[in-house]
Short mmCIF file of C-alpha atoms and ligand atoms in Angstrom, two decimals:
data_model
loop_
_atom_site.label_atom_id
_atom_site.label_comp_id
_atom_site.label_asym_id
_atom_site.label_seq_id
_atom_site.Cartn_x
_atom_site.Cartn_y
_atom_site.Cartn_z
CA UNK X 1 0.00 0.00 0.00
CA UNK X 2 1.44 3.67 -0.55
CA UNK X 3 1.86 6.30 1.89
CA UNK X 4 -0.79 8.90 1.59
CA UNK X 5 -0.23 11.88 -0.65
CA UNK X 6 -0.42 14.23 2.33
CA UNK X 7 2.53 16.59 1.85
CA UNK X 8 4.23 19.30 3.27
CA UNK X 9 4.30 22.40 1.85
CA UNK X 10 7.16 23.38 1.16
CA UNK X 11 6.97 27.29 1.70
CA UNK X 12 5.07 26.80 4.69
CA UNK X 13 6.66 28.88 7.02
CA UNK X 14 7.50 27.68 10.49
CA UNK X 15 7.62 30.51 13.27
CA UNK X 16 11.41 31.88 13.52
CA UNK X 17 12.68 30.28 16.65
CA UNK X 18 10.51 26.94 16.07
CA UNK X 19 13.24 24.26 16.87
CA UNK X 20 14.52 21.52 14.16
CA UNK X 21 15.77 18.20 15.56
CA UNK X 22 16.82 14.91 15.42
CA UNK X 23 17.01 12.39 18.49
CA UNK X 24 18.53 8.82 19.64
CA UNK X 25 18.92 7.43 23.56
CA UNK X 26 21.83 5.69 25.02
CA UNK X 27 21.12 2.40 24.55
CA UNK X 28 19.96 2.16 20.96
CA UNK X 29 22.93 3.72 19.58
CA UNK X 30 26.22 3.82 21.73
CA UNK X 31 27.58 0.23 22.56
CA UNK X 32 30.24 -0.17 24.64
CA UNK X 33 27.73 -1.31 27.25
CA UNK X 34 31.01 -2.65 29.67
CA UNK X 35 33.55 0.03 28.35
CA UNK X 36 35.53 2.47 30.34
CA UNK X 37 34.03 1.17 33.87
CA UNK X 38 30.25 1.26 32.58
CA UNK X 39 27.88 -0.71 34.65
CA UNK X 40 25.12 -3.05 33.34
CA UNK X 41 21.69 -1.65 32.70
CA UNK X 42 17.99 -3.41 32.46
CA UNK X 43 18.40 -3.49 29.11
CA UNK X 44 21.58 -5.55 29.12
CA UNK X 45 20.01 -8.20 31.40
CA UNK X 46 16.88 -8.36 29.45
CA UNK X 47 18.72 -8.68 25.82
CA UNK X 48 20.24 -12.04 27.46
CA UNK X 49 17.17 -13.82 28.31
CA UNK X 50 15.74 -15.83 25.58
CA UNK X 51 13.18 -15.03 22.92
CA UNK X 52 13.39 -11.24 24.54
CA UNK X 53 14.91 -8.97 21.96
CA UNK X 54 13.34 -10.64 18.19
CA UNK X 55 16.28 -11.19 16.54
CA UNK X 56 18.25 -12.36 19.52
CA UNK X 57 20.62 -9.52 19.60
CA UNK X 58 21.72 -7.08 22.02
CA UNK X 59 23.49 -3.54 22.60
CA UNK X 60 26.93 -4.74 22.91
CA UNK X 61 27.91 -2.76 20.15
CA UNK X 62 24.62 -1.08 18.13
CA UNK X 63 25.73 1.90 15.63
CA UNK X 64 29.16 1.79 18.04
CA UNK X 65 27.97 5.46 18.59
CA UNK X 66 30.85 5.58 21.64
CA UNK X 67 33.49 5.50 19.23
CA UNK X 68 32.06 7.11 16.06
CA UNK X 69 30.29 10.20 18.08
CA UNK X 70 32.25 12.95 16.50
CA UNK X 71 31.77 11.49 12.92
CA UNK X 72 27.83 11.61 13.96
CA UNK X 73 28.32 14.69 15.35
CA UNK X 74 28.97 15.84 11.91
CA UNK X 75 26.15 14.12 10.04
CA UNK X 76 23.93 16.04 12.42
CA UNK X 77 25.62 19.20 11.77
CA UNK X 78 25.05 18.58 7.99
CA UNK X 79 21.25 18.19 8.52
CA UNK X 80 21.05 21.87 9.57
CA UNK X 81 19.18 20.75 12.77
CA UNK X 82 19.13 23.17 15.45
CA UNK X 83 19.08 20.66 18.16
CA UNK X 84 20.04 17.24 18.83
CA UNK X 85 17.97 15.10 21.69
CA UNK X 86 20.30 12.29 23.05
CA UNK X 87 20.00 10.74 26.59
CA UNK X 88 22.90 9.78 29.04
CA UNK X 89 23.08 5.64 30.10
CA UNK X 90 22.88 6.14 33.94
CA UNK X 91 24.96 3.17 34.25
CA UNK X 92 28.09 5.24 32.18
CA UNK X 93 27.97 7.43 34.67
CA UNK X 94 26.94 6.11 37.75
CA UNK X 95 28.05 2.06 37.17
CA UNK X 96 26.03 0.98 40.49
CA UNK X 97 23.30 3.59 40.29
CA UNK X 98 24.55 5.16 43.67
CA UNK X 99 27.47 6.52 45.05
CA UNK X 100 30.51 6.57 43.16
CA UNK X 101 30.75 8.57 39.66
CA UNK X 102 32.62 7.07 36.57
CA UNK X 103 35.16 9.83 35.10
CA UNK X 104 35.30 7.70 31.93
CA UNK X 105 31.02 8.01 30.95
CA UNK X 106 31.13 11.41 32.19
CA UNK X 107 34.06 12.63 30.29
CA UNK X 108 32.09 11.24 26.99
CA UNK X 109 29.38 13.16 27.60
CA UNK X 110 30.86 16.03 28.36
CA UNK X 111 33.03 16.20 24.46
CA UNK X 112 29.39 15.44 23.46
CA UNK X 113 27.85 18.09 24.57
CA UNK X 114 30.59 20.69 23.79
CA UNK X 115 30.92 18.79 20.09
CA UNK X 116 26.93 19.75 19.44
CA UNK X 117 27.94 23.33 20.66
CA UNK X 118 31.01 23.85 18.35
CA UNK X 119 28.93 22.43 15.61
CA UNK X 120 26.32 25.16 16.48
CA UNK X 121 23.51 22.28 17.25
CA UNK X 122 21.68 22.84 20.96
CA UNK X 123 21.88 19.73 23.04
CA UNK X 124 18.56 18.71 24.60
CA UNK X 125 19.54 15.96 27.36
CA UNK X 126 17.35 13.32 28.15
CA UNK X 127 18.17 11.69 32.09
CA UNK X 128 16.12 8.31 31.50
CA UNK X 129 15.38 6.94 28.58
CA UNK X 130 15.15 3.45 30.33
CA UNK X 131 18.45 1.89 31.05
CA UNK X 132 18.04 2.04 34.66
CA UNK X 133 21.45 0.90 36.32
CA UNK X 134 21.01 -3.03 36.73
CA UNK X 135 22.30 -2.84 40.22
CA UNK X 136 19.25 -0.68 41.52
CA UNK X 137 16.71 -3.78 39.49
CA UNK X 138 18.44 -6.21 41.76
CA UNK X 139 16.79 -3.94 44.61
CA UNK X 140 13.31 -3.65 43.33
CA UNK X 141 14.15 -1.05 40.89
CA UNK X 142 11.66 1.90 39.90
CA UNK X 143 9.14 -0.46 42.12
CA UNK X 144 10.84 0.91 44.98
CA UNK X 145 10.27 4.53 46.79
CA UNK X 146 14.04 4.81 47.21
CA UNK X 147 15.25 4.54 43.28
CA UNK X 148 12.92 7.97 43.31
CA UNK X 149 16.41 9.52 45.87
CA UNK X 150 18.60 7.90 43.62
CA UNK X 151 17.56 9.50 40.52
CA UNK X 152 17.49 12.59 42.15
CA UNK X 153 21.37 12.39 43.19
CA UNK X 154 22.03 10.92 39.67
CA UNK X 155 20.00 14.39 37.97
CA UNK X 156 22.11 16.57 40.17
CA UNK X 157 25.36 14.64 38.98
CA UNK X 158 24.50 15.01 35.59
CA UNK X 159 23.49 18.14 36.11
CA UNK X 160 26.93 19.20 38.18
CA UNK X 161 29.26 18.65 35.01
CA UNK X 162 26.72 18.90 31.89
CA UNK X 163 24.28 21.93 33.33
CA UNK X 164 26.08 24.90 32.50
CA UNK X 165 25.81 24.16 28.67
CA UNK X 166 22.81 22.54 28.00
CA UNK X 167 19.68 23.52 26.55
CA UNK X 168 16.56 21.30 27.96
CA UNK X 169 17.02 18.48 30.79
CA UNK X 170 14.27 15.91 30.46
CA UNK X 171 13.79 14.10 33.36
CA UNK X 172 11.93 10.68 31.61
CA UNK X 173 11.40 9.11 28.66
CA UNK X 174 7.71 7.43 28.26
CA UNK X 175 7.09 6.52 31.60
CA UNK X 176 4.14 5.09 30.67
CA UNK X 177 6.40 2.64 28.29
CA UNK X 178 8.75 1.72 30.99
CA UNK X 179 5.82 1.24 33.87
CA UNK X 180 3.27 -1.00 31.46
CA UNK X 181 5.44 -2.56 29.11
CA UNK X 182 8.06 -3.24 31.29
CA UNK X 183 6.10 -4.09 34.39
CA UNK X 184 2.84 -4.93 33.71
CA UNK X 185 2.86 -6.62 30.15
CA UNK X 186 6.92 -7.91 30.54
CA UNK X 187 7.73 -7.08 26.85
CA UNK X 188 10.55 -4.57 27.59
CA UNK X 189 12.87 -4.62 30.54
CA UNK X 190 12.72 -5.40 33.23
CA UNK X 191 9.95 -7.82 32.13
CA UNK X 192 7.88 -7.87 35.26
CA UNK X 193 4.50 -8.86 35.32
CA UNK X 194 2.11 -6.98 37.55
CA UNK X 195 0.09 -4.46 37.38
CA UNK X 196 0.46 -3.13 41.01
CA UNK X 197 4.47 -2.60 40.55
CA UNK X 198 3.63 -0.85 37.10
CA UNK X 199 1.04 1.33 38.86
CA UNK X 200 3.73 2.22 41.49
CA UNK X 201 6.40 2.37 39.25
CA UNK X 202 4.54 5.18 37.18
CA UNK X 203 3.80 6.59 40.94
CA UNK X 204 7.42 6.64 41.65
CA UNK X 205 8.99 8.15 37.78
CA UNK X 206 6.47 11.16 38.46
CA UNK X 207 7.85 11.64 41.67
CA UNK X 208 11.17 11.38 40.46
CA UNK X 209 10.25 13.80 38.08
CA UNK X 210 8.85 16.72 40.39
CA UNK X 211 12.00 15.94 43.07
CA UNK X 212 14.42 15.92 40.08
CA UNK X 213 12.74 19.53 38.93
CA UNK X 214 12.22 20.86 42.43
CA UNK X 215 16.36 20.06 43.15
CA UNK X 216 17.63 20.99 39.98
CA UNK X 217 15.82 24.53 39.95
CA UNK X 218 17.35 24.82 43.40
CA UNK X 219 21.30 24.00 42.06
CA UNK X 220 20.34 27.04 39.33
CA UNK X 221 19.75 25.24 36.73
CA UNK X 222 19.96 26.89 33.42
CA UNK X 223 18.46 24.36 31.66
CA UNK X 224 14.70 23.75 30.76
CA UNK X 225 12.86 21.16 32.88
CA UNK X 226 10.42 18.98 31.52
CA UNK X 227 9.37 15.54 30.99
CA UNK X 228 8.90 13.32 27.79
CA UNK X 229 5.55 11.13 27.34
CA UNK X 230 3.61 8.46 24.42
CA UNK X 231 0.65 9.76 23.56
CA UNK X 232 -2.10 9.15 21.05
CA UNK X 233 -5.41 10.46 20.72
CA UNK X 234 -7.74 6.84 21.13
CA UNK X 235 -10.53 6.11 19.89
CA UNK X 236 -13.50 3.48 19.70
CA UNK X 237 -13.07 0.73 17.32
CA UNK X 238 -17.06 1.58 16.41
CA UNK X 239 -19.53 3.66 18.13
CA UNK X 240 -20.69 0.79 20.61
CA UNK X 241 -21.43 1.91 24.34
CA UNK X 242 -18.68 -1.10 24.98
CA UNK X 243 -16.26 0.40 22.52
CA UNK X 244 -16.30 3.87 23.56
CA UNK X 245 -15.93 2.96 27.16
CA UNK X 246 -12.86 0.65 26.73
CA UNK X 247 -11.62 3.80 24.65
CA UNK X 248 -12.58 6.13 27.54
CA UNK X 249 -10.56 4.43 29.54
CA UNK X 250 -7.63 3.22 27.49
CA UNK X 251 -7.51 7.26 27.74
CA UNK X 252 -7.44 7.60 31.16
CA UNK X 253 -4.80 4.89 31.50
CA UNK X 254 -2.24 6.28 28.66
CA UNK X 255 -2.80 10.27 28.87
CA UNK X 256 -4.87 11.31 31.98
CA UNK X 257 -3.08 9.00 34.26
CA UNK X 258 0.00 10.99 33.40
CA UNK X 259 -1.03 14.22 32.11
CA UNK X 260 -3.73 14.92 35.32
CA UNK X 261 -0.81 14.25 37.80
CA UNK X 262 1.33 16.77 36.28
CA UNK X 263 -0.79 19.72 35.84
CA UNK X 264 -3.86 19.08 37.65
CA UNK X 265 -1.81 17.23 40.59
CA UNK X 266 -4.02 14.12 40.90
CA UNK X 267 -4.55 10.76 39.52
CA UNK X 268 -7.44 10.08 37.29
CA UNK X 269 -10.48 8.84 39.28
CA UNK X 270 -11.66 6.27 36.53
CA UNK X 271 -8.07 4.74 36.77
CA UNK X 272 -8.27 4.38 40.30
CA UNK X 273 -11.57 3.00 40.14
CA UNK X 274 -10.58 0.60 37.82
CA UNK X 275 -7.03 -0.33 39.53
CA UNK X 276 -8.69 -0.74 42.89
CA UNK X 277 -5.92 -2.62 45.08
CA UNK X 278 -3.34 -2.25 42.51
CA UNK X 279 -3.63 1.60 43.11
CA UNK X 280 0.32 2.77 43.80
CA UNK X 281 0.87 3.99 47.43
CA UNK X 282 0.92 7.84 47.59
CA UNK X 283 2.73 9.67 50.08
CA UNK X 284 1.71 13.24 51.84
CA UNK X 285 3.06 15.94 49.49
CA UNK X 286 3.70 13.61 46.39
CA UNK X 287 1.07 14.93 43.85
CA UNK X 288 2.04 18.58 44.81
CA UNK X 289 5.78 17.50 43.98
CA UNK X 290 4.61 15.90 40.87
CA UNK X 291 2.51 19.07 39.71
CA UNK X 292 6.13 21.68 40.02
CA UNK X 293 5.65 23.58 36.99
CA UNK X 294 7.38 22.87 34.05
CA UNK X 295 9.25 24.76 30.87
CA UNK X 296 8.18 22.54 28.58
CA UNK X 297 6.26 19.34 28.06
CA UNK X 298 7.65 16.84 24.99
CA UNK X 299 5.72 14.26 23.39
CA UNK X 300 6.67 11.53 21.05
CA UNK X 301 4.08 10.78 18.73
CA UNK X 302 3.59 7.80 16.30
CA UNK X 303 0.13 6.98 15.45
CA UNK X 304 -3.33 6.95 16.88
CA UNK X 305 -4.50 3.76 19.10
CA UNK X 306 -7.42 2.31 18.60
CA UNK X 307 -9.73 0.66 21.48
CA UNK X 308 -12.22 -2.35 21.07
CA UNK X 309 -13.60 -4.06 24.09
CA UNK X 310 -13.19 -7.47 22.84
CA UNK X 311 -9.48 -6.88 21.65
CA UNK X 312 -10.43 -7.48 18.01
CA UNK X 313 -9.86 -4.75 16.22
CA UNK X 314 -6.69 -4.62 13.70
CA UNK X 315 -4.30 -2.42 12.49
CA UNK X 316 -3.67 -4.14 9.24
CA UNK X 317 -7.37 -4.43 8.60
CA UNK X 318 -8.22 -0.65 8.54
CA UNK X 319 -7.60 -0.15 5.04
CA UNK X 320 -4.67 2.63 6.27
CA UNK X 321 -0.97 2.22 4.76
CA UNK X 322 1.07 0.82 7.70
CA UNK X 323 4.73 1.28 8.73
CA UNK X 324 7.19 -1.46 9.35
CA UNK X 325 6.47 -1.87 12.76
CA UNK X 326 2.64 -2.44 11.35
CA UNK X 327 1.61 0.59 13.08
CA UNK X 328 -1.25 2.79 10.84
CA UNK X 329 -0.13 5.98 8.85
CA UNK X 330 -2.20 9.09 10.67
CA UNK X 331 -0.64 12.40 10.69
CA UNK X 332 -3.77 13.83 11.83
CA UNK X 333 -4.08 12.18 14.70
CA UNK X 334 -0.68 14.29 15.86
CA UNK X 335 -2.95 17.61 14.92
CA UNK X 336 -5.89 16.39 16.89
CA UNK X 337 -3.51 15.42 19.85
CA UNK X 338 -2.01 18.77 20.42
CA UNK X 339 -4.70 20.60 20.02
CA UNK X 340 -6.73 18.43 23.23
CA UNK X 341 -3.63 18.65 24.97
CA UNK X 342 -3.60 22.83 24.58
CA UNK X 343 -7.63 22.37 25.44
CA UNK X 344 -7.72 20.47 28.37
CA UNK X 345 -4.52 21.07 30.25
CA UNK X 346 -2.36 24.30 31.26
CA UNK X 347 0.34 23.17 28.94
CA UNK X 348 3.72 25.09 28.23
CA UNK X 349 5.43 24.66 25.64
CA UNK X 350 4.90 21.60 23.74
CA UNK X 351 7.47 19.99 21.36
CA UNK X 352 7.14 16.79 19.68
CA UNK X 353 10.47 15.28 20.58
CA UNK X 354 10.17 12.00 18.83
CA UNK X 355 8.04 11.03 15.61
CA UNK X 356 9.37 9.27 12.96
CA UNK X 357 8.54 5.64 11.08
CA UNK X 358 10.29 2.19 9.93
CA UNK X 359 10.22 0.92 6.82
CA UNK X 360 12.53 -1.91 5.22
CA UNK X 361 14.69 0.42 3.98
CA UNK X 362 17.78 -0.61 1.55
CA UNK X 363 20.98 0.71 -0.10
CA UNK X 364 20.96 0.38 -3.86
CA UNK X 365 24.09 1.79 -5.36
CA UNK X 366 24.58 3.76 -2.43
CA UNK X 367 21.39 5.36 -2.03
CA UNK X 368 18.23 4.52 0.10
CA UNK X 369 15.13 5.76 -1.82
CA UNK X 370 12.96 5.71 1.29
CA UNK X 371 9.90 7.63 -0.32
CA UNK X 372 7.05 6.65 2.41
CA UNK X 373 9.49 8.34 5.20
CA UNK X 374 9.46 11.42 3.38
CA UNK X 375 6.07 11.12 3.37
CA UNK X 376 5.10 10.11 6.18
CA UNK X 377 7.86 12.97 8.05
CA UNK X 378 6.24 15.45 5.49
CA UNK X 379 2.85 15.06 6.69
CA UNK X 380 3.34 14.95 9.85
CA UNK X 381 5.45 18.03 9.99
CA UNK X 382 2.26 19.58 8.32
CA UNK X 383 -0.11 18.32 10.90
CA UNK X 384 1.96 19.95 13.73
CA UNK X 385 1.92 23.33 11.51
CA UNK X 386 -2.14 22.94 11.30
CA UNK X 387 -1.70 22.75 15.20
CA UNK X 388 0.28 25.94 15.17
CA UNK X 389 -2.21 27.60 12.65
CA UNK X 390 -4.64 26.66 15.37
CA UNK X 391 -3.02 28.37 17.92
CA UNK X 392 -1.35 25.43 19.54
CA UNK X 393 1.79 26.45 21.68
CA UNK X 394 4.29 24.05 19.72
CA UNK X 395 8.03 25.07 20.15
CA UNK X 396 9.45 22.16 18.16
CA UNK X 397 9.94 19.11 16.26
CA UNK X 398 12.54 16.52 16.44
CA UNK X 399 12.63 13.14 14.02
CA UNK X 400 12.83 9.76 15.37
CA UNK X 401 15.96 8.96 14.75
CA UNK X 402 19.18 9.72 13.40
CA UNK X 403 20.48 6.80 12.69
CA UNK X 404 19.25 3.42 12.43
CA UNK X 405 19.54 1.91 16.01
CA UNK X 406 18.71 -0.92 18.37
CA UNK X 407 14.56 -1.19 18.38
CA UNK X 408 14.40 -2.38 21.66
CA UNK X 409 12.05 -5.79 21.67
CA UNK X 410 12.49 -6.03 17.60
CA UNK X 411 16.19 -5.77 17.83
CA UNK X 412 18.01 -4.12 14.66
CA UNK X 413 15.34 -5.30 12.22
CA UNK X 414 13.13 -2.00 12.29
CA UNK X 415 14.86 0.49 10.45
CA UNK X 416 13.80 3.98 12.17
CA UNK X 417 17.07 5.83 10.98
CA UNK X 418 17.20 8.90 8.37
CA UNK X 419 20.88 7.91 8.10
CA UNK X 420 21.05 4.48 7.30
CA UNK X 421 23.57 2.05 9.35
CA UNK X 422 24.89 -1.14 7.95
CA UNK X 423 25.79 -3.19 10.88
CA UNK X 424 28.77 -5.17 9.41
CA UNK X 425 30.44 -2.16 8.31
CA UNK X 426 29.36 0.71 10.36
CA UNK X 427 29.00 2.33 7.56
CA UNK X 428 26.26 5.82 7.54
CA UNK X 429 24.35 6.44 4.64
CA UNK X 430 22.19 9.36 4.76
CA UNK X 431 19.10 8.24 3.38
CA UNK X 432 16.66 10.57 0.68
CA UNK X 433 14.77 11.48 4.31
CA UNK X 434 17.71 12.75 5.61
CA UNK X 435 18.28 15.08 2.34
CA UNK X 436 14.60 15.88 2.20
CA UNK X 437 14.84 17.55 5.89
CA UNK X 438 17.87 18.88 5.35
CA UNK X 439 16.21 20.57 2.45
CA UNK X 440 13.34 21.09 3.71
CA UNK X 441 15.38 23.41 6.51
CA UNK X 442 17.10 24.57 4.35
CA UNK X 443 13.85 26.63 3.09
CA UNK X 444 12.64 27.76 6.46
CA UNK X 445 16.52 29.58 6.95
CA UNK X 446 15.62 31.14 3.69
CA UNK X 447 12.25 32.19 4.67
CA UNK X 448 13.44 33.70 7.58
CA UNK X 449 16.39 35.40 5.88
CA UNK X 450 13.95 37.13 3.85
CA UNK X 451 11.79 37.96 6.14
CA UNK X 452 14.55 39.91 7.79
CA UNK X 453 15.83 41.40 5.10
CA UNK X 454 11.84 42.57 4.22
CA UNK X 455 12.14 44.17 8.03
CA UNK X 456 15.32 45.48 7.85
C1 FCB D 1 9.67 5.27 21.35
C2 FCB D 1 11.00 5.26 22.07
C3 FCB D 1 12.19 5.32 21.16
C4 FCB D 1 12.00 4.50 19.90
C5 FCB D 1 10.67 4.80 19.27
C6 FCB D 1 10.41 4.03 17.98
O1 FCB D 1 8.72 4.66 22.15
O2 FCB D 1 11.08 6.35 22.94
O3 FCB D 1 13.32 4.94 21.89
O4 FCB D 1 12.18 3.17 20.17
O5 FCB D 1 9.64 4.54 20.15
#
């Protein structure tokens, strides 16, 4: 099926400051996961127990980012991005979680983050983007209340060496991701399954999140503050009573029950209702903690979900084009979320910090004709200008990802890159997408070059 015709127009202008990224996290693109004094994470431990990761591999050495960073530091310069999300691998930095700090992983980080600034790119850091240190799992992990402290030690530590010079500090990727697919459905690390330790786990990375805000504003931090979730507007499979109530609360459980918490400073009471004794202990003073204000709030958006009550309802039988991952085509669905986000919540400043597709992408003569990620980047760059048109508060848009990485549960076989990686070789090729953004950049400089010069 072909991607729809839905694209981008190209002399759409984008407001002046609106910023242009690309993004990629620790673990699906560095390796090295023992070098230099590095401590296991989840991840590592999960990739080793079988039928786990699809194709049976692992992060031991993924795009071997560790030792090719400034050579990607270039190909993101080339792009003409403005800013460049990337996350730090707790475990680099902190091997056991707690307690002593690993020169090595921070020292990386650090030529990182002044490489991006040389290169004129803003780096937006990311604290978790789920490689928890394995030797805080082995003591309950993010099930326990004191993992929340840890964090909290490991932000300021981060932030001690990395703050002065960086642009945003999210505190977590997706915690809905890490608390119900890794603790309640067992498909990602740590592979738990129970729906009372992903309730409290969720409980505990909001926490996290407040504490982590509330102590870096109090070290001066110069850096934005904000937090990274999935969402997807969801809707009923048909217009049953049965449908529209599993939708209803499909909703609560994947945007309310983290979006109320954080601006509203309370947990959704359908959710609780429907949790009952797997509600997550709450302590005096945590949902104030969790509702600190924040700079900005990022969202990674993919596609819509859709809700049946009887679990029948199909992807591949909606008669939409589907990515690689088999996940339906629908830019407007980004449109739609913003604009209920902006509606129903005090939001600041939203950016979309990941979107982005897989599709079995190959070199031919050295090029990778990948024509439905244009598309599909092309329309969904549109549908967060028809958000903006609508008076949406969106501050940017980053592509998920640079480079072809390690897909967590699929392993290398989903191809998410704009720069192509062969595996064997190492070897980057920037795909058409790649060229198409930088292009497509390339435009909005111009518009805004001639804007000035009309105001000047
Ligand atoms: C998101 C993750 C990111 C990547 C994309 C495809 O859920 O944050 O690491 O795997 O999905």
């Amino acid at each position: 099926m072909n991607a729809p015709d839905l694209p981008v127009d190209p002399n759409r202008r984008f407001p002046d400051d609106f910023v242009w990224g690309v993004a990629t996290s620790s673990f699906q693109i560095e390796g090295g996961t023992d070098a230099d004094g590095k401590g296991p994470s989840i991840w590592d431990r999960f990739c080793r127990q079988a039928g786990a990761i699809a194709d049976g591999s692992n992060g031991d050495v993924a795009c071997d980012h560790l030792h090719r960073m400034p050579e990607d530091l270039d190909l993101i310069a080339s792009l003409g991005v403005t800013a460049y999300r990337f996350s730090v691998s707790w475990p680099r930095v902190q091997p056991a979680g707690q307690g002593a700090w690993n020169t090595a992983g921070l020292d990386f980080y650090d030529k990182l983050v002044d490489g991006l600034l040389a290169r004129g790119v803003k780096p937006y850091l990311t604290l978790n983007h789920w490689d928890l240190p394995d030797a805080l799992q082995q003591r309950g992990g993010w099930t326990q209340r004191d993992t929340v402290y840890r964090f909290v030690d490991y932000a300021l530590g981060v932030h001690a060496r990395l703050g002065d010079r960086l642009t945003t500090i999210t505190t977590h990727n997706e915690p809905w991701v890490i608390s119900t697919m890794g603790h309640e459905w067992g498909v990602f690390a740590p592979g738990l399954h129970s729906r009372a330790a992903a309730a409290q786990v969720s409980h505990h990375l909001l926490l996290s999140h407040g504490l982590a805000l509330r102590a870096l504003r109090a070290a001066g931090s110069l850096a934005r503050l904000g937090i990274v979730l999935n969402l997807a507007p969801i809707h009923a499979a048909t217009a049953s009573a049965a449908d529209r109530a599993t939708a209803q609360l499909e909703d609560g459980r994947l945007v309310r029950w983290y979006m109320d918490p954080l601006f509203h400073g309370r947990y959704p009471t359908d959710v609780l209702d429907f949790l009952g004794v797997d509600a997550p202990r709450v302590e005096p003073g945590d949902m104030a903690t969790i509702a600190v204000p924040m700079d900005f709030l990022g969202i990674n958006y993919y596609s819509r979900s859709v809700a049946s009550a009887d679990g029948s309802w199909r992807a591949s039988g909606s008669g939409l084009a589907l990515t690689d991952m088999g996940w339906e085509i629908f830019p407007s669905g980004l449109t739609e979320l913003l604009l209920r986000l902006h509606r129903d919540w005090p939001v600041p400043p939203l950016y979309v910090k990941e979107n982005g597709a897989a599709f079995r992408d190959e070199v031919v003569e050295g090029k990778v004709h990948d024509t439905e990620r244009v598309a599909y980047l092309a329309a969904h760059i549109a549908a967060v200008g028809d958000a903006l048109a609508q008076g949406v508060p969106v501050a940017g848009y980053m592509v998920w990802s640079l480079l072809d990485n390690f897909e967590w549960a699929s392993g290398y076989a989903k191809r998410f890159g704009i720069v192509h990686v062969d595996y064997a070789t190492q070897r980057r090729t920037p795909k058409d997408s790649a060229h198409w953004y930088r292009d497509f950049l390339q435009r909005q400089r111009q518009h805004r070059a001639f804007a000035q010069l009309m105001d000047a």
